Coordinates of C-alpha atoms in Angstrom, one line a residue:
Chain T
X1 CA 0.0 0.0 0.0
X2 CA 3.0 2.3 0.1
X3 CA 3.2 5.0 -2.4
X4 CA 5.1 3.8 -5.4
X5 CA 7.8 5.7 -7.2
X6 CA 5.9 5.4 -10.4
X7 CA 2.8 6.9 -8.8
X8 CA 4.8 9.8 -7.4
X9 CA 6.5 10.8 -10.7
X10 CA 3.3 10.5 -12.6
X11 CA 1.5 12.9 -10.3
X12 CA 4.5 15.2 -10.1
X13 CA 4.4 15.6 -13.9
X14 CA 0.9 16.9 -13.7
X15 CA 1.3 19.3 -10.9
X16 CA 4.3 20.3 -8.9
X17 CA 2.0 21.0 -5.9
X18 CA 1.2 17.4 -5.2
X19 CA 4.6 17.0 -3.4
X20 CA 3.7 19.9 -1.2
X21 CA 1.2 17.7 0.6
X22 CA 3.7 15.0 1.4
X23 CA 4.3 16.1 4.9
X24 CA 0.7 15.3 5.3
X25 CA 1.0 11.9 3.7
X26 CA 2.8 9.2 5.8
X27 CA 4.8 6.7 3.9
X28 CA 2.2 3.9 4.5
X29 CA -0.6 6.0 3.0
X30 CA -1.1 5.4 -0.7
X31 CA -1.3 8.6 -2.7
X32 CA -4.8 8.3 -3.8
X33 CA -6.2 8.1 -0.3
X34 CA -6.9 11.1 1.9
X35 CA -6.7 9.4 5.3
X36 CA -5.5 6.1 6.7
X37 CA -9.0 5.2 7.7
X38 CA -10.2 5.7 4.1
X39 CA -7.4 3.5 2.9
X40 CA -8.2 0.9 5.5
X41 CA -12.0 0.9 4.8
X42 CA -11.5 0.6 1.0
X43 CA -9.1 -2.4 1.4
X44 CA -11.5 -4.0 3.9
X45 CA -14.5 -3.7 1.5
X46 CA -12.4 -5.2 -1.2
X47 CA -11.4 -8.1 1.1
X48 CA -15.1 -8.7 2.0
X49 CA -16.1 -8.8 -1.6
X50 CA -13.3 -11.4 -2.2
X51 CA -14.6 -13.4 0.7
X52 CA -18.1 -13.3 -0.8
X53 CA -16.7 -14.9 -4.0
X54 CA -15.1 -17.6 -1.8
X55 CA -18.3 -18.4 0.0
X56 CA -20.1 -18.7 -3.3
X57 CA -17.3 -20.9 -4.7
X58 CA -17.5 -23.3 -1.8
X59 CA -21.3 -23.4 -1.9
X60 CA -21.0 -25.3 -5.1
X61 CA -19.3 -28.1 -3.3
X62 CA -21.7 -28.0 -0.4
X63 CA -24.5 -28.2 -2.9
X64 CA -23.0 -31.4 -4.4
X65 CA -22.7 -32.7 -0.9
X66 CA -26.4 -31.9 -0.2
X67 CA -27.7 -33.6 -3.3
X68 CA -25.7 -36.8 -2.9
X69 CA -26.5 -37.0 0.8
X70 CA -30.2 -36.6 0.1
X71 CA -30.0 -39.3 -2.6
X72 CA -27.9 -41.8 -0.6
X73 CA -27.9 -41.0 3.2
X74 CA -26.8 -44.6 3.8
X75 CA -23.6 -44.1 1.8
X76 CA -22.7 -41.2 4.0
X77 CA -23.3 -43.2 7.1
X78 CA -21.2 -46.1 5.9
X79 CA -18.3 -44.0 4.5
X80 CA -18.1 -41.6 7.4
X81 CA -16.9 -44.5 9.5
X82 CA -13.7 -44.4 7.5
X83 CA -13.0 -40.9 8.6
X84 CA -11.1 -40.6 11.8
X85 CA -13.2 -38.4 14.1
X86 CA -10.3 -38.0 16.5
X87 CA -8.0 -36.5 13.8
X88 CA -10.8 -34.3 12.5
X89 CA -11.6 -33.0 16.0
X90 CA -7.9 -32.3 16.7
X91 CA -7.6 -30.4 13.4
X92 CA -10.7 -28.4 14.3
X93 CA -9.1 -27.4 17.6
X94 CA -5.9 -26.5 15.9
X95 CA -7.7 -24.3 13.4
X96 CA -9.7 -22.6 16.1
X97 CA -6.6 -21.9 18.0
X98 CA -4.9 -20.4 14.9
X99 CA -8.0 -18.2 14.4
X100 CA -7.5 -17.0 18.0
X101 CA -3.8 -16.2 17.5
X102 CA -4.7 -14.5 14.3
X103 CA -7.3 -12.3 15.9
X104 CA -4.8 -11.5 18.7
X105 CA -2.2 -10.6 16.1
X106 CA -4.6 -8.0 14.6
X107 CA -4.9 -6.6 18.1
X108 CA -1.2 -6.6 18.7
X109 CA -0.5 -4.8 15.3
X110 CA -3.1 -2.2 16.2
X111 CA -1.3 -1.6 19.5
X112 CA 2.1 -1.5 17.7
X113 CA 3.4 -4.4 19.7
X114 CA 5.7 -5.5 16.9
X115 CA 7.4 -8.5 18.5
X116 CA 4.1 -9.9 19.7
X117 CA 2.6 -9.4 16.2
X118 CA 5.4 -11.4 14.6
X119 CA 5.2 -14.1 17.3
X120 CA 1.4 -14.5 16.9
X121 CA 1.6 -14.6 13.2
X122 CA 4.2 -17.3 13.5
X123 CA 2.0 -19.3 15.9
X124 CA -0.8 -19.1 13.4
X125 CA 1.5 -20.4 10.8
X126 CA 2.6 -23.3 13.0
X127 CA -1.0 -24.3 13.6
X128 CA -1.6 -24.2 9.8
X129 CA 1.3 -26.5 9.3
X130 CA 0.2 -28.9 12.1
X131 CA -3.2 -29.0 10.3
X132 CA -1.6 -30.0 7.0
X133 CA 0.6 -32.6 8.8
X134 CA -2.4 -34.3 10.3
X135 CA -4.2 -34.1 6.9
X136 CA -1.2 -35.8 5.3
X137 CA -1.7 -38.7 7.6
X138 CA -5.4 -38.9 6.9
X139 CA -5.0 -38.7 3.1
X140 CA -2.1 -41.2 2.9
X141 CA -3.9 -43.7 5.1
X142 CA -7.0 -43.6 2.8
X143 CA -5.0 -43.7 -0.4
X144 CA -3.2 -46.9 0.8
X145 CA -6.6 -48.4 1.5
X146 CA -7.8 -47.5 -2.0
X147 CA -10.4 -45.1 -0.6
X148 CA -10.1 -42.8 -3.6
X149 CA -12.4 -40.7 -5.8
X150 CA -14.9 -42.7 -7.9
X151 CA -12.7 -43.2 -10.9
X152 CA -9.7 -44.5 -8.9
X153 CA -11.7 -46.2 -6.1
X154 CA -10.1 -49.7 -5.5
X155 CA -11.2 -50.4 -1.9
X156 CA -11.7 -54.1 -1.4
X157 CA -13.6 -55.0 1.8
X158 CA -11.9 -58.4 2.0
X159 CA -8.4 -57.0 1.6
X160 CA -8.5 -53.4 3.0
X161 CA -4.8 -53.0 3.2
X162 CA -3.1 -54.1 -0.1
X163 CA 0.6 -54.5 0.3
X164 CA 3.1 -53.1 -2.1
X165 CA 1.5 -49.8 -3.0
X166 CA 3.5 -46.6 -3.1
X167 CA 4.4 -44.9 0.2
X168 CA 2.0 -41.9 -0.2
X169 CA 3.0 -40.3 3.1
X170 CA 6.6 -40.0 1.8
X171 CA 5.4 -38.3 -1.4
X172 CA 3.3 -35.8 0.6
X173 CA 6.1 -35.1 3.0
X174 CA 8.8 -34.7 0.3
X175 CA 8.0 -31.1 -0.8
X176 CA 7.8 -30.0 2.8
X177 CA 11.1 -31.8 3.7
X178 CA 12.8 -30.1 0.7
X179 CA 11.4 -26.7 1.8
X180 CA 12.6 -27.3 5.3
X181 CA 16.1 -28.2 4.2
X182 CA 16.1 -25.2 1.9
X183 CA 15.1 -22.8 4.7
X184 CA 17.7 -24.3 7.0
X185 CA 20.4 -23.7 4.3
X186 CA 19.1 -20.1 4.0
X187 CA 19.3 -19.7 7.8
X188 CA 22.9 -20.9 7.9
X189 CA 23.9 -18.8 4.8
X190 CA 22.3 -15.7 6.2
X191 CA 24.0 -16.2 9.5
X192 CA 27.4 -16.7 7.9
X193 CA 27.0 -13.7 5.7
X194 CA 25.9 -11.6 8.6
X195 CA 22.5 -10.7 7.0
X196 CA 20.7 -10.0 10.3
X197 CA 17.2 -9.4 9.0
X198 CA 17.2 -12.5 6.8
X199 CA 18.4 -14.5 9.7
X200 CA 15.6 -13.1 11.8
X201 CA 13.1 -14.1 9.1
X202 CA 14.5 -17.5 8.5
X203 CA 14.4 -18.5 12.2
X204 CA 10.6 -18.5 12.7
X205 CA 9.9 -19.8 9.2
X206 CA 12.1 -22.8 9.9
X207 CA 10.1 -23.5 13.1
X208 CA 6.9 -23.2 11.0
X209 CA 8.0 -25.8 8.5
X210 CA 9.2 -28.1 11.3
X211 CA 5.7 -27.9 12.7
X212 CA 4.5 -29.8 9.6
X213 CA 6.4 -32.8 10.9
X214 CA 5.0 -32.3 14.4
X215 CA 1.6 -32.5 12.7
X216 CA 2.6 -35.7 11.0
X217 CA 3.8 -37.2 14.3
X218 CA 0.6 -36.1 16.1
X219 CA -1.5 -37.6 13.4
X220 CA 0.5 -40.9 13.5
X221 CA 0.0 -41.2 17.3
X222 CA -3.7 -40.4 17.1
X223 CA -4.3 -42.7 14.1
X224 CA -2.8 -45.7 15.9
X225 CA -4.4 -44.9 19.2
X226 CA -7.2 -47.6 19.4
X227 CA -10.4 -48.2 17.5
X228 CA -13.0 -48.0 20.3
X229 CA -14.4 -44.8 19.1
X230 CA -15.5 -46.1 15.7
X231 CA -18.8 -47.5 14.7
X232 CA -19.3 -51.2 15.5
X233 CA -20.5 -52.3 12.1
X234 CA -17.4 -51.2 10.4
X235 CA -15.2 -52.1 13.3
X236 CA -13.5 -54.8 11.2
X237 CA -12.4 -52.4 8.5
X238 CA -11.4 -49.7 10.9
X239 CA -9.5 -52.0 13.1
X240 CA -7.6 -53.0 10.1
X241 CA -6.9 -49.4 9.4
X242 CA -5.3 -48.9 12.8
X243 CA -3.0 -51.8 12.2
X244 CA -1.9 -50.3 8.9
X245 CA -1.2 -46.9 10.4
X246 CA 1.2 -48.7 12.7
X247 CA 3.1 -49.8 9.7
X248 CA 3.1 -46.3 8.2
X249 CA 4.2 -44.7 11.4
X250 CA 7.1 -46.9 11.9
X251 CA 9.9 -47.3 9.4
X252 CA 9.2 -48.8 6.0
X253 CA 11.0 -52.0 6.9
X254 CA 8.6 -52.8 9.6
X255 CA 5.7 -52.1 7.3
X256 CA 5.9 -55.4 5.6
X257 CA 5.9 -57.2 8.9
X258 CA 2.8 -55.5 10.0
X259 CA 1.1 -56.2 6.7
X260 CA 1.9 -59.9 7.1
X261 CA 0.3 -60.1 10.5
X262 CA -2.7 -58.3 9.1
X263 CA -3.2 -60.9 6.4
X264 CA -3.7 -63.6 8.9
X265 CA -6.3 -61.3 10.5
X266 CA -8.0 -60.7 7.2
X267 CA -8.4 -64.5 6.8
X268 CA -10.3 -64.7 10.1
X269 CA -12.4 -61.6 9.2
X270 CA -13.3 -63.1 5.9
X271 CA -15.6 -65.8 7.3
X272 CA -17.8 -62.9 8.7
X273 CA -17.6 -60.7 5.7
X274 CA -17.4 -62.9 2.6
X275 CA -20.9 -64.4 2.8
X276 CA -23.0 -61.2 2.5
X277 CA -20.5 -59.7 0.0
X278 CA -20.7 -62.7 -2.3
X279 CA -24.4 -62.8 -2.1
X280 CA -24.8 -59.3 -3.2
X281 CA -22.1 -59.6 -5.9
X282 CA -24.2 -62.5 -7.3
X283 CA -27.3 -60.4 -7.4
X284 CA -25.8 -57.3 -9.1
X285 CA -23.9 -59.1 -11.9
X286 CA -24.5 -56.3 -14.5
X287 CA -27.0 -56.8 -17.3
X288 CA -27.9 -60.5 -16.6
X289 CA -31.2 -59.8 -14.9
X290 CA -33.1 -58.5 -17.9
X291 CA -31.3 -58.7 -21.2
X292 CA -30.7 -62.4 -21.3
X293 CA -34.2 -63.3 -20.2
X294 CA -36.4 -64.7 -23.0
X295 CA -39.6 -64.7 -20.9
X296 CA -39.4 -60.9 -20.4
X297 CA -41.2 -60.0 -23.5
X298 CA -44.1 -62.3 -22.6
X299 CA -44.3 -60.9 -19.1
X300 CA -44.3 -57.3 -20.5
X301 CA -47.1 -58.1 -22.8
X302 CA -49.2 -59.8 -20.0
X303 CA -48.4 -56.9 -17.6
X304 CA -49.9 -54.5 -20.1
X305 CA -53.2 -55.7 -18.8
X306 CA -53.9 -53.4 -15.8
X307 CA -55.7 -56.2 -13.9
X308 CA -52.6 -58.4 -14.0
X309 CA -51.1 -56.8 -10.9
X310 CA -48.9 -59.7 -10.0
X311 CA -47.0 -59.6 -13.2
X312 CA -46.7 -55.8 -13.0
X313 CA -45.1 -56.2 -9.7
X314 CA -42.7 -58.7 -11.1
X315 CA -41.8 -56.4 -13.9
X316 CA -41.2 -53.6 -11.5
X317 CA -39.0 -55.8 -9.4
X318 CA -36.9 -56.7 -12.4
X319 CA -36.7 -53.1 -13.4
X320 CA -35.4 -52.3 -9.9
X321 CA -32.9 -55.1 -10.1
X322 CA -31.7 -53.9 -13.4
X323 CA -31.3 -50.3 -12.2
X324 CA -29.3 -51.6 -9.3
X325 CA -27.2 -53.9 -11.5
X326 CA -26.3 -51.0 -13.7
X327 CA -25.1 -49.0 -10.7
X328 CA -28.0 -46.5 -10.5
X329 CA -27.7 -43.9 -7.8
X330 CA -31.5 -43.5 -7.4
X331 CA -34.2 -46.0 -8.0
X332 CA -37.8 -45.6 -9.1
X333 CA -39.8 -46.1 -5.9
X334 CA -42.2 -49.0 -6.2
X335 CA -44.7 -49.4 -3.5
X336 CA -45.4 -53.1 -4.1
X337 CA -41.9 -54.5 -4.3
X338 CA -40.8 -53.8 -0.7
X339 CA -39.8 -57.4 -0.3
X340 CA -37.5 -57.5 -3.3
X341 CA -33.9 -56.7 -3.9
X342 CA -34.6 -53.0 -4.0
X343 CA -35.4 -53.0 -0.4
X344 CA -32.4 -55.1 0.6
X345 CA -29.5 -53.5 2.3
X346 CA -26.8 -53.1 -0.2
X347 CA -23.0 -52.9 0.1
X348 CA -22.1 -49.3 -0.2
X349 CA -18.3 -49.8 -0.6
X350 CA -18.4 -49.5 -4.4
X351 CA -17.3 -47.0 -7.0
X352 CA -20.7 -45.5 -7.6
X353 CA -21.4 -45.3 -3.8
X354 CA -18.4 -44.8 -1.6
X355 CA -16.4 -43.7 -4.6
X356 CA -18.6 -40.7 -5.1
X357 CA -18.6 -40.0 -1.4
X358 CA -14.8 -39.9 -1.5
X359 CA -14.9 -37.7 -4.6
X360 CA -16.9 -35.2 -2.7
X361 CA -14.7 -35.6 0.4
X362 CA -11.4 -35.1 -1.4
X363 CA -12.9 -32.2 -3.4
X364 CA -14.1 -30.3 -0.3
X365 CA -11.2 -31.1 2.1
X366 CA -8.6 -30.8 -0.7
X367 CA -9.8 -27.3 -1.8
X368 CA -9.9 -26.3 1.8
X369 CA -6.3 -27.6 2.2
X370 CA -5.3 -25.5 -0.9
X371 CA -6.7 -22.5 0.9
X372 CA -4.6 -23.3 3.9
X373 CA -1.6 -23.5 1.7
X374 CA -2.4 -20.1 0.1
X375 CA -3.0 -18.8 3.6
X376 CA 0.5 -20.0 4.7
X377 CA 2.0 -18.2 1.7
X378 CA 0.3 -14.9 2.6
X379 CA 1.0 -15.3 6.3
X380 CA 4.8 -15.8 5.6
X381 CA 4.7 -12.5 3.7
X382 CA 2.9 -10.9 6.6
X383 CA 5.5 -12.4 9.1
X384 CA 8.3 -10.8 7.2
X385 CA 6.6 -7.4 7.1
X386 CA 5.8 -7.7 10.9
X387 CA 9.4 -8.4 11.6
X388 CA 10.2 -5.3 9.5
X389 CA 7.8 -3.4 11.8
X390 CA 5.7 -2.2 8.9
X391 CA 2.5 -2.0 10.9
X392 CA 1.2 0.7 13.2
X393 CA -2.1 1.9 14.7
X394 CA -2.9 3.7 11.4
X395 CA -1.7 1.0 9.1
X396 CA -2.6 -2.5 10.1
X397 CA -4.8 -3.3 7.1
X398 CA -2.8 -6.2 5.7
X399 CA -2.9 -8.0 9.1
X400 CA -6.6 -7.5 9.3
X401 CA -7.3 -8.6 5.7
X402 CA -5.3 -11.7 6.0
X403 CA -7.0 -12.4 9.3
X404 CA -10.4 -12.1 7.6
X405 CA -9.3 -14.6 5.0
X406 CA -7.9 -17.0 7.7
X407 CA -11.1 -16.8 9.7
X408 CA -13.2 -17.6 6.6
X409 CA -11.1 -20.7 6.0
X410 CA -11.7 -21.6 9.6
X411 CA -15.4 -21.0 9.1
X412 CA -15.6 -23.4 6.2
X413 CA -13.9 -26.1 8.3
X414 CA -16.4 -25.5 11.1
X415 CA -19.1 -26.7 8.7
X416 CA -17.0 -29.3 6.9
X417 CA -16.0 -31.2 10.1
X418 CA -19.5 -32.2 11.4
X419 CA -20.8 -32.7 7.9
X420 CA -18.0 -35.1 7.0
X421 CA -16.8 -36.8 10.1
X422 CA -19.7 -36.8 12.5
X423 CA -22.3 -38.8 10.5
X424 CA -23.5 -41.8 12.4
Chain M
X1 CA -15.6 8.5 10.3
X2 CA -16.1 9.6 13.8
X3 CA -13.5 12.0 15.0
X4 CA -11.7 11.2 18.2
X5 CA -10.6 13.5 20.9
X6 CA -7.3 15.0 20.3
X7 CA -6.6 13.3 17.0
X8 CA -7.0 14.2 13.3
X9 CA -10.0 13.0 11.4
X10 CA -9.3 9.7 9.7
X11 CA -6.4 8.8 12.0
X12 CA -6.4 6.6 15.1
X13 CA -9.4 4.6 14.0
X14 CA -8.1 1.3 15.4
X15 CA -10.3 -0.4 18.0
X16 CA -8.3 -3.3 19.4
X17 CA -10.5 -5.9 20.9
X18 CA -9.9 -6.7 24.5
X19 CA -7.9 -9.9 25.0
X20 CA -10.4 -11.5 27.4
X21 CA -13.1 -11.3 24.8
X22 CA -10.9 -13.0 22.2
X23 CA -9.8 -15.7 24.5
X24 CA -13.4 -16.2 25.8
X25 CA -14.6 -16.7 22.2
X26 CA -11.9 -19.2 21.6
X27 CA -12.9 -21.2 24.8
X28 CA -16.5 -21.1 23.8
X29 CA -15.6 -22.3 20.3
X30 CA -13.6 -25.2 21.7
X31 CA -16.4 -26.2 24.1
X32 CA -18.9 -26.2 21.2
X33 CA -16.5 -28.4 19.2
X34 CA -16.4 -30.8 22.2
X35 CA -20.2 -30.7 22.3
X36 CA -20.6 -31.4 18.6
X37 CA -18.3 -34.4 18.9
X38 CA -20.1 -35.6 22.0
X39 CA -23.6 -35.4 20.5
X40 CA -22.5 -37.7 17.7
X41 CA -22.6 -40.5 20.2
X42 CA -26.3 -40.3 20.5
X43 CA -28.8 -41.4 17.9
X44 CA -30.9 -38.3 17.2
X45 CA -32.3 -39.8 14.0
X46 CA -33.1 -37.1 11.4
X47 CA -32.6 -34.3 13.9
X48 CA -29.0 -35.2 13.9
X49 CA -28.2 -32.9 10.9
X50 CA -30.2 -30.1 12.4
X51 CA -28.4 -30.2 15.7
X52 CA -25.0 -30.3 14.1
X53 CA -25.8 -27.4 11.8
X54 CA -27.2 -25.3 14.7
X55 CA -24.0 -25.8 16.6
X56 CA -21.8 -25.1 13.6
X57 CA -23.9 -21.9 12.9
X58 CA -23.4 -20.7 16.5
X59 CA -19.7 -21.2 16.0
X60 CA -19.7 -19.4 12.7
X61 CA -21.6 -16.4 14.2
X62 CA -19.0 -16.2 17.0
X63 CA -16.1 -16.3 14.6
X64 CA -17.8 -13.8 12.2
X65 CA -19.0 -11.3 14.8
X66 CA -15.9 -11.3 17.1
X67 CA -12.9 -12.6 15.3
X68 CA -13.9 -11.0 12.0
X69 CA -15.1 -7.9 13.8
X70 CA -18.4 -7.9 12.0
X71 CA -20.2 -6.9 15.2
X72 CA -18.2 -3.6 15.2
X73 CA -17.9 -3.2 11.5
X74 CA -19.4 -0.9 8.9
X75 CA -22.9 -2.2 8.0
X76 CA -21.9 -2.3 4.3
X77 CA -19.4 -5.2 5.0
X78 CA -22.0 -7.1 7.0
X79 CA -24.6 -6.7 4.2
X80 CA -22.1 -8.0 1.6
X81 CA -21.2 -11.0 3.7
X82 CA -24.7 -12.0 4.8
X83 CA -26.0 -11.3 1.3
X84 CA -23.7 -14.0 0.0
X85 CA -25.4 -16.5 2.2
X86 CA -28.8 -15.5 0.8
X87 CA -27.6 -16.6 -2.6
X88 CA -26.0 -19.8 -1.2
X89 CA -29.4 -20.6 0.3
X90 CA -31.2 -20.0 -2.9
X91 CA -28.7 -22.0 -4.8
X92 CA -28.8 -25.1 -2.6
X93 CA -32.6 -25.0 -2.0
X94 CA -33.5 -24.7 -5.7
X95 CA -31.1 -27.5 -6.6
X96 CA -32.5 -29.7 -3.9
X97 CA -36.1 -29.0 -5.1
X98 CA -35.1 -30.4 -8.4
X99 CA -33.0 -33.3 -7.3
X100 CA -35.7 -36.0 -7.5
X101 CA -36.7 -34.8 -11.0
X102 CA -34.1 -36.8 -12.7
X103 CA -34.2 -40.4 -11.7
X104 CA -31.8 -43.1 -12.7
X105 CA -28.1 -43.0 -12.8
X106 CA -26.4 -39.6 -13.6
X107 CA -23.0 -40.8 -12.6
X108 CA -21.9 -43.5 -15.1
X109 CA -19.5 -45.8 -13.5
X110 CA -18.5 -49.1 -15.1
X111 CA -17.1 -52.2 -13.5
X112 CA -19.1 -51.5 -10.4
X113 CA -19.6 -54.9 -8.9
X114 CA -18.5 -55.4 -5.4
X115 CA -15.2 -57.1 -5.3
X116 CA -15.8 -60.6 -4.2
X117 CA -13.6 -62.1 -1.6
X118 CA -11.1 -64.5 -3.1
X119 CA -11.2 -67.9 -1.4
X120 CA -8.0 -68.0 0.6
X121 CA -8.8 -71.0 2.7

């Protein structure tokens, strides 16, 4: 917001007087504003309008959520069991705390407490990194299990933890590790060259990046911390999940060992799970219900007679079976076929059921995580400016605006958390 | 644009919020988070989603009014922000009115059979 040289010279060309007012114009006040308050209010209105576009942008995803949940509430109940409530709750707390430190940072910058402002912005950044670290554990755990968006969904109830997949956690951590090493090198170089300000900047930023790995550690501990809190129906799957996270948390060498022990467990689980799974798999073999049936035409002709209610019911039942076999999301509702396959409880762990749930899940939480990443970028810029002591009681706009953005990201998570993690 | 005693118009407009207020809001938000996790243990049937959304909205109002200063802000900013939720409401409501109009499968997925358990013995 500082007056640029270009702006100055342009105005100076028009009238020499404009420089005469410069004793009135502090360095932080842009030339086209009369007072700092006017500058602050204009910036704030602009920020609010940007936040409005953010709200509308996220509403598209909430709408997709609302539609699919109203279509298939059972899918949401089933799939929500795969989301770890403990990790979600911890992340909510971390984000709320970061909102608190951010609001406090705005206060500190208004009171011109420069060191406090920088420290509070750094704590906000640390919380953001812990959030991402926990998220990395959640994502890598689900990817290993094949709980992916619809097109990639490969989850197999009888083998929830396939061995030999890529180590997703390492891939997620790699960019952060590279950045951390880079910042450490920057810290050392700036120290050796005696660049004091750079050294002062690099110190908190290094701590911030190390916090990502604190988050990863926290997530690992919580993920492996017992399965009591999960729903009983899916206890078998979730329990398996806990075992796998042990393998992830420890070193790669031990991973195979844990996977081996799990396979024995899978064999015992199978007796319980295989029977219903196979029964449903037999029913939904695609296309076989209607197309290969020679009697169907006869039935259709006989059912054209409105008095022939029995055959109409049978036709409706076949239609329902066919819809289901083709993976339909919604069915025609037939009153008189309540005892047929349409009324039977179906396995939701399929591409067109759980797959779509996880598409929505990754879309919403992923876009939210991208917003966290963007927030981290802006907050680092803010941290450097706070260390430079740019802000004062008449110029704290940037802290306030970034704070507004950060609170909005928190606000979205406040809705996302119960809608995703707390469905029973 | 209220002028303050002993200061120029348009300067010294900052109103730092008291720290106890900020911390109090944080504590209330944390308690509400605990409450919303706790209520998930009870089967409230279809009221579940309503309870959850009410708690989330209380939290959102707290964050908006105190942390985002909306309670002390210019009315124009409040109108802009709340106005966006009017349109979000319209958007979601009208889409949900329509959502049973198209039956059948709108999300084509092939190879959708449940993976059968291989016999391992």
